[in-house]
Every structure is written in C-alpha cells, then in structure tokens.
Tab-separated table of C-alpha atoms and ligand atoms in Angstrom:
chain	number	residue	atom	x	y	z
Z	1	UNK	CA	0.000	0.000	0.000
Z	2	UNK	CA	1.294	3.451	-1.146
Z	3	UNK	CA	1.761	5.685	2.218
Z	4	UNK	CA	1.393	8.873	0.698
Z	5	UNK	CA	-2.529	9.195	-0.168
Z	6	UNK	CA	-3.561	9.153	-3.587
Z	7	UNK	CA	-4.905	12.500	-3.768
Z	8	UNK	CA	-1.849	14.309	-2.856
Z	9	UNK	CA	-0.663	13.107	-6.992
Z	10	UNK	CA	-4.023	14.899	-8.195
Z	11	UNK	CA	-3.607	18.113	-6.363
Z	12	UNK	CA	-0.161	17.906	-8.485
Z	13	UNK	CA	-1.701	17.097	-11.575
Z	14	UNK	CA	-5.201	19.231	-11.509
Z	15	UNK	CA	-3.979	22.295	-14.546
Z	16	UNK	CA	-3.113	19.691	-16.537
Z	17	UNK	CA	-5.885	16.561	-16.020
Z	18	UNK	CA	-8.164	15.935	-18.675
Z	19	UNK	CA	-6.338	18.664	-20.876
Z	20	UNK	CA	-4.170	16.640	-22.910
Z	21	UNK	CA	-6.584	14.382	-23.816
Z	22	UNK	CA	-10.674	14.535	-22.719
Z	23	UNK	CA	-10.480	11.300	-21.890
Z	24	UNK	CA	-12.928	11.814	-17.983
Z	25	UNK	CA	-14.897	14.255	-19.710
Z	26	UNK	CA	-15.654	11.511	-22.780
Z	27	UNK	CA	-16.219	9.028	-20.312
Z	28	UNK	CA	-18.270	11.105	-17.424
Z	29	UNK	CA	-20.456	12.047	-20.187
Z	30	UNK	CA	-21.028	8.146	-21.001
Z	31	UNK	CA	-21.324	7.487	-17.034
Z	32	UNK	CA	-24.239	9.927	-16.879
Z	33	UNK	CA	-25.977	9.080	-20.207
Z	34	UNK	CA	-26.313	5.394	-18.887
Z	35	UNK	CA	-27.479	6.578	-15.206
Z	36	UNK	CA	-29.974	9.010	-17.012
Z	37	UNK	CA	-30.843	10.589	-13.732
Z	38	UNK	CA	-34.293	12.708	-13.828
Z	39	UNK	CA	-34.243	16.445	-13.743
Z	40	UNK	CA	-33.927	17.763	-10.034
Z	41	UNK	CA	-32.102	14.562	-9.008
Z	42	UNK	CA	-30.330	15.208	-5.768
Z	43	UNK	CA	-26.771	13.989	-6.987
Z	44	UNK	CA	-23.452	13.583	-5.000
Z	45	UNK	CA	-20.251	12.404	-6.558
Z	46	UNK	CA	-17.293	11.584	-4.873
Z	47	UNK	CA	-14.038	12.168	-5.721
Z	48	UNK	CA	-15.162	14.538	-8.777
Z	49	UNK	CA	-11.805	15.524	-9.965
Z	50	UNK	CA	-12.903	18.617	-12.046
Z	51	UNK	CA	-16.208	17.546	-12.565
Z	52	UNK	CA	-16.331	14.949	-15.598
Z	53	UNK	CA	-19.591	13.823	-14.318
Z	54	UNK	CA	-20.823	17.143	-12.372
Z	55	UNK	CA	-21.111	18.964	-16.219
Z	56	UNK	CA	-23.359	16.433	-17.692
Z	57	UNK	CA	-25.619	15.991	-14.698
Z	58	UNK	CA	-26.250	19.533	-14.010
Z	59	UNK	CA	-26.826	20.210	-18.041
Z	60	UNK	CA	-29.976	17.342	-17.155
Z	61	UNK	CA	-31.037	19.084	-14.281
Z	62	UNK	CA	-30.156	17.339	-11.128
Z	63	UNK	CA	-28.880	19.220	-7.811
Z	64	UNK	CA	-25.306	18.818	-7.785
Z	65	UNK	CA	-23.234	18.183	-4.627
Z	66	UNK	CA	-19.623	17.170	-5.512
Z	67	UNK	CA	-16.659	16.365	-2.950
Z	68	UNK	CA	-13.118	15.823	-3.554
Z	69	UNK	CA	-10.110	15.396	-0.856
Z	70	UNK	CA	-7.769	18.097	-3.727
Z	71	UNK	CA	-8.460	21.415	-3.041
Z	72	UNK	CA	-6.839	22.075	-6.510
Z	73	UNK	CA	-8.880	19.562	-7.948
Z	74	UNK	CA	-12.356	21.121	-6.123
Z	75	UNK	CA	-11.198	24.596	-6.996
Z	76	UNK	CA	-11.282	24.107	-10.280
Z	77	UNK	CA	-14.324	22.347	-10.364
Z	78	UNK	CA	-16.018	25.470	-8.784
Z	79	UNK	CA	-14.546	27.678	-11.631
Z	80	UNK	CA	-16.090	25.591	-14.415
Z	81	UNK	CA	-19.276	24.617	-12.859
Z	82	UNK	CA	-19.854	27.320	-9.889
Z	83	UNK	CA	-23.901	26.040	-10.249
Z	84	UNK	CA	-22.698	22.640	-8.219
Z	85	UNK	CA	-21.771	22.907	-4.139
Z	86	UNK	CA	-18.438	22.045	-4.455
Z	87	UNK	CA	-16.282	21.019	-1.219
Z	88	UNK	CA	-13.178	20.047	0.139
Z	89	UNK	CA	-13.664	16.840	1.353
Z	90	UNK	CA	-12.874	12.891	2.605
Z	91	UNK	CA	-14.796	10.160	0.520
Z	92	UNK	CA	-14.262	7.888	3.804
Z	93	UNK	CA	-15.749	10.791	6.262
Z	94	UNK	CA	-18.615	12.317	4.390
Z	95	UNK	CA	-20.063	15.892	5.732
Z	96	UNK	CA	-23.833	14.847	4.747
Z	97	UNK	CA	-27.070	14.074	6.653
Z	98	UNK	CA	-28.221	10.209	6.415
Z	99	UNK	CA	-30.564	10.120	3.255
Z	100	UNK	CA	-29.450	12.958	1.738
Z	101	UNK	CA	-29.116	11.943	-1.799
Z	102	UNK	CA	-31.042	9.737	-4.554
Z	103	UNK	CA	-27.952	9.005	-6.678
Z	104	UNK	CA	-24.482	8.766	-5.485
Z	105	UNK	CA	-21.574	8.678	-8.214
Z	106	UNK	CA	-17.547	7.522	-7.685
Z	107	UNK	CA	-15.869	7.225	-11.084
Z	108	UNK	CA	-12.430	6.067	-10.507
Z	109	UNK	CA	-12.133	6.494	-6.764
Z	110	UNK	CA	-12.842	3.647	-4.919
Z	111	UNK	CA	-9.906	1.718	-5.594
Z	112	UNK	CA	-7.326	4.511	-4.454
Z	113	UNK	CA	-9.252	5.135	-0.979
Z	114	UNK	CA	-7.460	3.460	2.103
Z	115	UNK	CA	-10.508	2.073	3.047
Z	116	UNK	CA	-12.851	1.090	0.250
Z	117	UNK	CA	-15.338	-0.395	2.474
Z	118	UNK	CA	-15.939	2.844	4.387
Z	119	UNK	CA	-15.935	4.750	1.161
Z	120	UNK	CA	-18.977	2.520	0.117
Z	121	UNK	CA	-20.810	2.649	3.627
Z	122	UNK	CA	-20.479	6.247	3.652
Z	123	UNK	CA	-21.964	6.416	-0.171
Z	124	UNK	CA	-25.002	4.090	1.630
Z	125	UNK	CA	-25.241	6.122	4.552
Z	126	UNK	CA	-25.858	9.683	2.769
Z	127	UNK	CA	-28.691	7.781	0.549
Z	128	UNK	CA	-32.257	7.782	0.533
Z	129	UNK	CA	-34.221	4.576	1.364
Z	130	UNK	CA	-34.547	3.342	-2.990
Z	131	UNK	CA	-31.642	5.530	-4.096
Z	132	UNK	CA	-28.642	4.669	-6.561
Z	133	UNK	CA	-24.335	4.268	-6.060
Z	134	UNK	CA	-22.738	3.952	-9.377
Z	135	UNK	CA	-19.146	3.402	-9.341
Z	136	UNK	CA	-16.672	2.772	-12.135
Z	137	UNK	CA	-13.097	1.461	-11.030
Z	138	UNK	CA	-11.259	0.198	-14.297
Z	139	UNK	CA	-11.520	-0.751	-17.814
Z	140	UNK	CA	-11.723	-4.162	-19.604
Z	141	UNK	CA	-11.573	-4.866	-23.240
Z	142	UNK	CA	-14.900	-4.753	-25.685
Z	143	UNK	CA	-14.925	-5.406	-28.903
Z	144	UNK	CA	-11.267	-3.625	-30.011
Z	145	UNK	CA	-10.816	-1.478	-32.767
Z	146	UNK	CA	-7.916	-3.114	-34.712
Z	147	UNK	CA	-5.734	0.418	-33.789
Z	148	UNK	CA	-6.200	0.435	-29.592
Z	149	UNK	CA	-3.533	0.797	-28.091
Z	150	UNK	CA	-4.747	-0.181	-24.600
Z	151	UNK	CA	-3.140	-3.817	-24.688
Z	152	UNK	CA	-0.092	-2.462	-25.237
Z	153	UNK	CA	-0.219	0.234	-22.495
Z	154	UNK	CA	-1.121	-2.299	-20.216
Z	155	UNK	CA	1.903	-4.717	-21.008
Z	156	UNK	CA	3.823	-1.843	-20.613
Z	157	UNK	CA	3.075	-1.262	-17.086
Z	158	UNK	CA	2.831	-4.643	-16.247
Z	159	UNK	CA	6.617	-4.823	-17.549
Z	160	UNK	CA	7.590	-1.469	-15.279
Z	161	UNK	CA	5.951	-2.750	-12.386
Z	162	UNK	CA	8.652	-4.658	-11.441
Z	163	UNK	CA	10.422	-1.640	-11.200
Z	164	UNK	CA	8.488	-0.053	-8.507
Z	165	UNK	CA	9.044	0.089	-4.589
Z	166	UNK	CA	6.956	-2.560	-2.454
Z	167	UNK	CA	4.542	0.262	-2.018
Z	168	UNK	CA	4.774	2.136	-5.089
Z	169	UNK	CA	1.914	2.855	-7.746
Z	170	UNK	CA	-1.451	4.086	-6.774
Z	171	UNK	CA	-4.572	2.292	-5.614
Z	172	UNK	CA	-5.521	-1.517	-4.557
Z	173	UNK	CA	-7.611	-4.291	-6.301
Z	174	UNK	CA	-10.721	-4.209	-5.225
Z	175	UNK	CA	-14.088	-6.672	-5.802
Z	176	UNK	CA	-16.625	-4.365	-6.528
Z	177	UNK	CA	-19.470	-6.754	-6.670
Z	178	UNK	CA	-18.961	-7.633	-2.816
Z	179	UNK	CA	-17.666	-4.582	-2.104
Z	180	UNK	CA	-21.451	-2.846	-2.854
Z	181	UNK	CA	-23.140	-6.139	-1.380
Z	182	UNK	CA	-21.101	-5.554	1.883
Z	183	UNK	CA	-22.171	-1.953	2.146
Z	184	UNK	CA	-25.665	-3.178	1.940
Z	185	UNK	CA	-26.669	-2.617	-1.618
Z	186	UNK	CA	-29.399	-4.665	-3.505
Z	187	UNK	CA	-30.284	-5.286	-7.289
Z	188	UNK	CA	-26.670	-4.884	-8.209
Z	189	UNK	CA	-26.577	-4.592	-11.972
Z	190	UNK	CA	-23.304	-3.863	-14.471
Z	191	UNK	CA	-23.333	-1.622	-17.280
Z	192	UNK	CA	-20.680	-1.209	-19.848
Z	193	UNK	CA	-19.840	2.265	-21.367
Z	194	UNK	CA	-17.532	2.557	-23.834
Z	195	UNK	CA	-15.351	5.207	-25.445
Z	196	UNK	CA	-12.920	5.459	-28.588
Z	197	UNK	CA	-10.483	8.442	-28.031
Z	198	UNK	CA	-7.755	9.479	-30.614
Z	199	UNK	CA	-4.462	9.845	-29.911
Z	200	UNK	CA	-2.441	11.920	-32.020
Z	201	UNK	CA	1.426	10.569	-31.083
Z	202	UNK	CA	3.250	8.935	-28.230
Z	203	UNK	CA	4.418	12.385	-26.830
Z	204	UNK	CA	0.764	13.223	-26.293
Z	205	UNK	CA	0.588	9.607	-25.212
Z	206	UNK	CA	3.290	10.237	-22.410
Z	207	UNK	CA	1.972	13.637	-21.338
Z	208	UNK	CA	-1.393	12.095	-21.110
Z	209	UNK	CA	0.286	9.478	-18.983
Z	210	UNK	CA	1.858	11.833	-16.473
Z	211	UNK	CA	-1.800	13.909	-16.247
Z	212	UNK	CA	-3.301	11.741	-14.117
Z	213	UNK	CA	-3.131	8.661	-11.998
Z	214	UNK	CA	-0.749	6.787	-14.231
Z	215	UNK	CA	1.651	9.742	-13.305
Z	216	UNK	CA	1.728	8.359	-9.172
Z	217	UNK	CA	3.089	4.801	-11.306
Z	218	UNK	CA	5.563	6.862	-13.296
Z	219	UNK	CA	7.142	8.939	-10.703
Z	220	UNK	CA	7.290	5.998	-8.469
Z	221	UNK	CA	9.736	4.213	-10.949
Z	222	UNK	CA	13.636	4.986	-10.690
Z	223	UNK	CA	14.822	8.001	-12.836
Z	224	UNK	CA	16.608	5.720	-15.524
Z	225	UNK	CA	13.427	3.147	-15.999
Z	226	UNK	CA	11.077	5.952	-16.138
Z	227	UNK	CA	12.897	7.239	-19.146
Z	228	UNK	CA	12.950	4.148	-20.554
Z	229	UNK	CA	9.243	4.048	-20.079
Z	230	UNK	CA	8.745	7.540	-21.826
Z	231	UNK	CA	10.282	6.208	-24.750
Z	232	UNK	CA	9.039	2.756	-25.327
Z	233	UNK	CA	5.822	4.786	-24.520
Z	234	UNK	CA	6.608	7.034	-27.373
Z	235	UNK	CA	6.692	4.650	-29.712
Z	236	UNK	CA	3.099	2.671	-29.046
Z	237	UNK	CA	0.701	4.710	-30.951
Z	238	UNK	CA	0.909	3.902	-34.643
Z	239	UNK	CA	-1.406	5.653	-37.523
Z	240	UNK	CA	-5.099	6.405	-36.625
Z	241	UNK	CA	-4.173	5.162	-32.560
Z	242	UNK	CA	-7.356	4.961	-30.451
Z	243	UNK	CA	-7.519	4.707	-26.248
Z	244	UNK	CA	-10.588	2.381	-26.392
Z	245	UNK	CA	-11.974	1.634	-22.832
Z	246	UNK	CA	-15.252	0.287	-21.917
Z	247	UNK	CA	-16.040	0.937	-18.205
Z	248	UNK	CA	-18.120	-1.367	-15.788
Z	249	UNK	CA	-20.300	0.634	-14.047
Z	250	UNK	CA	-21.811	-1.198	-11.394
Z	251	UNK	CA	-25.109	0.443	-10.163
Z	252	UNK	CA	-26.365	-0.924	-6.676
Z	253	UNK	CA	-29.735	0.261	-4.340
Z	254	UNK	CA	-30.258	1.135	-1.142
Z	255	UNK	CA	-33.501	-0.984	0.006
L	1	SAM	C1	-8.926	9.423	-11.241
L	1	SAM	S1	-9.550	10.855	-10.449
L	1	SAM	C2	-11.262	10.780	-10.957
L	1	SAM	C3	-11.941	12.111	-10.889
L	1	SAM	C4	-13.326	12.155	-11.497
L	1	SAM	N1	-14.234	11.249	-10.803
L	1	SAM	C5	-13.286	11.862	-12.972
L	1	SAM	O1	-13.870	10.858	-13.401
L	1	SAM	O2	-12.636	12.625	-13.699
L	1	SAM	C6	-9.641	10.413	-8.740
L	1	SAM	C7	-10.081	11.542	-7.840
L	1	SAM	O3	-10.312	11.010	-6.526
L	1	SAM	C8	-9.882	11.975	-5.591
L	1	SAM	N2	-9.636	11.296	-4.304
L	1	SAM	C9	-8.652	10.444	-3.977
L	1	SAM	N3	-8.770	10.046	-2.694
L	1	SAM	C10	-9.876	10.679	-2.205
L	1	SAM	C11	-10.540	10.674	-0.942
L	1	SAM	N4	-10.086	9.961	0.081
L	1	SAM	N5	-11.659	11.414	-0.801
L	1	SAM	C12	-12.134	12.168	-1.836
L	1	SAM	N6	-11.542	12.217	-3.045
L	1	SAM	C13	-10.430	11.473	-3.235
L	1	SAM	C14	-8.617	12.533	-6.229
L	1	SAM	O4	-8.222	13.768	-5.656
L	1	SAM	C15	-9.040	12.638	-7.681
L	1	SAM	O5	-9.591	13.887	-7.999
C-alpha cells in the first residue's frame, strides 16, 4: 500500500488533467448518459476531480453536490461549474445528513481510498431509502478497434511494475461486486460504457500518462526506468491510434 494518499498526486496534476486528452470528460459524459438521472435529481459524486460527471448531470437538471479530498482539484471544479456545491472533502468521512441523496456517483475512486469499504458505507449512509451508487473502477476490453492501443499500455506497465518500490503505484484491487453487497446494496446490476479516443502521437501519449493517476506509477519508478518508459511509450501509438476503454459501471440500491 502506497503511504502517501492518492490525492496528494491529483492536487499535483489538476492544470493539466483531462487537458491533454478529454479522456474523464468523454467518459463522465457516457457514465451519466447510462445513469440518465431525472431532472432535479439530488446527486453527489465523490471524488469529482474537475467535474467529468458534475457537467453532464447539471446540463440534465439534477442538484449537484460534488466532494473531492484536492483542493486544486475542487477549486477548479467550482470555476467551471460554480452552479454545483463544491467542497473540500474525505470520501471515507462524508459531511452529509443520512438520506441525503437519490444518486451517489464515484468514477475512478474507490480503488485509491485506504478504506474502500468505508468509502462505500459512507456512499449508503448519505442515501435515501430506494436511491442509486454507481461506481466505475477500471476498464476491460470490448470489442477492439484493430488500432487500440490499450493492450499495449497495459503490457507496458505490467513490464515497469517490477520496477516499482513494495509500495509504489497508486490504488488496490478491489471486488466491486462484494464490495457494494457488503455496504448493503441490492439489485446490483453492471453496465458497460464505452469510449474510442484518438491519440495523435506517443508524446501526447506520455503527457497524457503523467496527467493523471498513471503519473503516481511513473514517478514511483527509478529516474533511468522511467525514461525508458517515456520512450518505449513514445513509440506505441501507430497511424489512426485509439484509447478504447469500456467501463463497468456497477449500479447498486439502497432498500
Ligand atoms: C482518477 S480521479 C477521478 C476524478 C473524477 N471522478 C473523474 O472521473 O474525472 C480520482 C479523484 O479522486 C480523488 N480522491 C482520492 N482520494 C480521495 C478521498 N479519500 N476522498 C475524496 N476524493 C479522493 C482525487 O483527488 C481525484 O480527484
């Protein structure tokens, strides 16, 4: 387990995530598209980064609370979407009243809290008796285009992890299905989203890298592998290269 908590890298990396490449925005919209919450929704999402899923919910309606443990990140949430209440604050140790909420959101957070299990009792907690907790951790394959890239990215750093410290890297493997079933949730169902995002060259490639949680990975690695990373990364998008992820997003109730 890293020591240093995970969103100490995104306070780091908040002027420059998403920037190089929309690649939260792309997929919050997808998130919210297959949540299709109801106008006036009361919606909280955790660990919002700079709001790749606060943008498309409040342009459908909802009531927008959104927490994050980066003040960078939550500042520049507030600049870009200063209709949401936007707060400093612990995914574990939630500042809400029991019931609160009818949909609770976590895209890419659960697995880089040190306590997953209290991140997804809290999420229960602040929900009304019927309401929703959609969480996304990961990616897995679905039907590639023949130019992804996202095998190879992934042998990469599968190669470089044996380069890292015992607790180097960011975030912990997680079982989302008993994760949500532990926390008390019902009717747990899996959705897939999907999105095909170009990428120019394997500079952009690397600067996209360092630009968000990959970058906790990368500066965890000793100087002379990470530059050897940066250039066998360089060379892994070919002609027409596509990130292609498709996203589980587990949805479970609160009876
Ligand atoms: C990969 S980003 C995802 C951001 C956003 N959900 C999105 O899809 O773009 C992970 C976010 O979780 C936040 N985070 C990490 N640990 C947290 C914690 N304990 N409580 C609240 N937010 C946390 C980080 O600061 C970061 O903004």
């Amino acid at each position: 387990m890293r020591t240093e908590p995970a969103w100490h890298t995104f306070e780091r990396v908040a002027d420059s995530y998403d920037e190089v490449l929309p690649f939260f925005t792309m997929i919050g919209e997808a998130l919210v598209e297959a949540l299709d919450p109801a106008p006036g929704t009361r919606m909280l999402d955790v660990g919002a980064g700079r709001g790749a899923l606060v943008g498309p919910a409040l342009r459908r309606g909802c009531a927008v609370s959104a927490v994050d443990a980066s003040g960078a990140m939550v500042a520049r949430l507030r600049a870009e979407h200063p209709e949401a209440d936007a707060r400093v604050m612990d995914a574990q140790d939630l500042d809400f009243a029991d019931g609160a909420f009818e949909l609770v959101t976590a895209a890419f957070v659960v697995h880089l809290l040190d306590d997953p299990a209290r991140g997804a009792a809290e999420a229960f907690r602040v929900l009304a008796p019927g309401g929703r907790f959609a969480m996304t951790i990961g990616a897995a394959p679905l039907r590639p285009e023949p130019t992804a890239i996202q095998d190879a990215m992934d042998a990469l750093f599968a190669e470089f992890s044996a380069y890292l410290p015992p607790e180097g890297g960011m975030g912990s493997a997680i079982a989302p299905q008993e994760l949500l079933a532990e926390a008390g949730f019902v009717d747990v169902e899996t959705r897939h989203t999907e999105v095909v995002i170009d990428v120019p060259d394997g500079d952009v490639l690397w600067d996209w890298a360092l630009s968000h949680g990959y970058r906790a990975f990368i500066e965890d690695l000793p100087a002379e592998r990470r530059e050897e990373m940066r250039l066998r990364m360089r060379v892994v998008p070919g002609p027409g290269a596509v990130i292609q992820r498709a996203n589980p997003l587990l949805i479970g109730r609160k009876p």
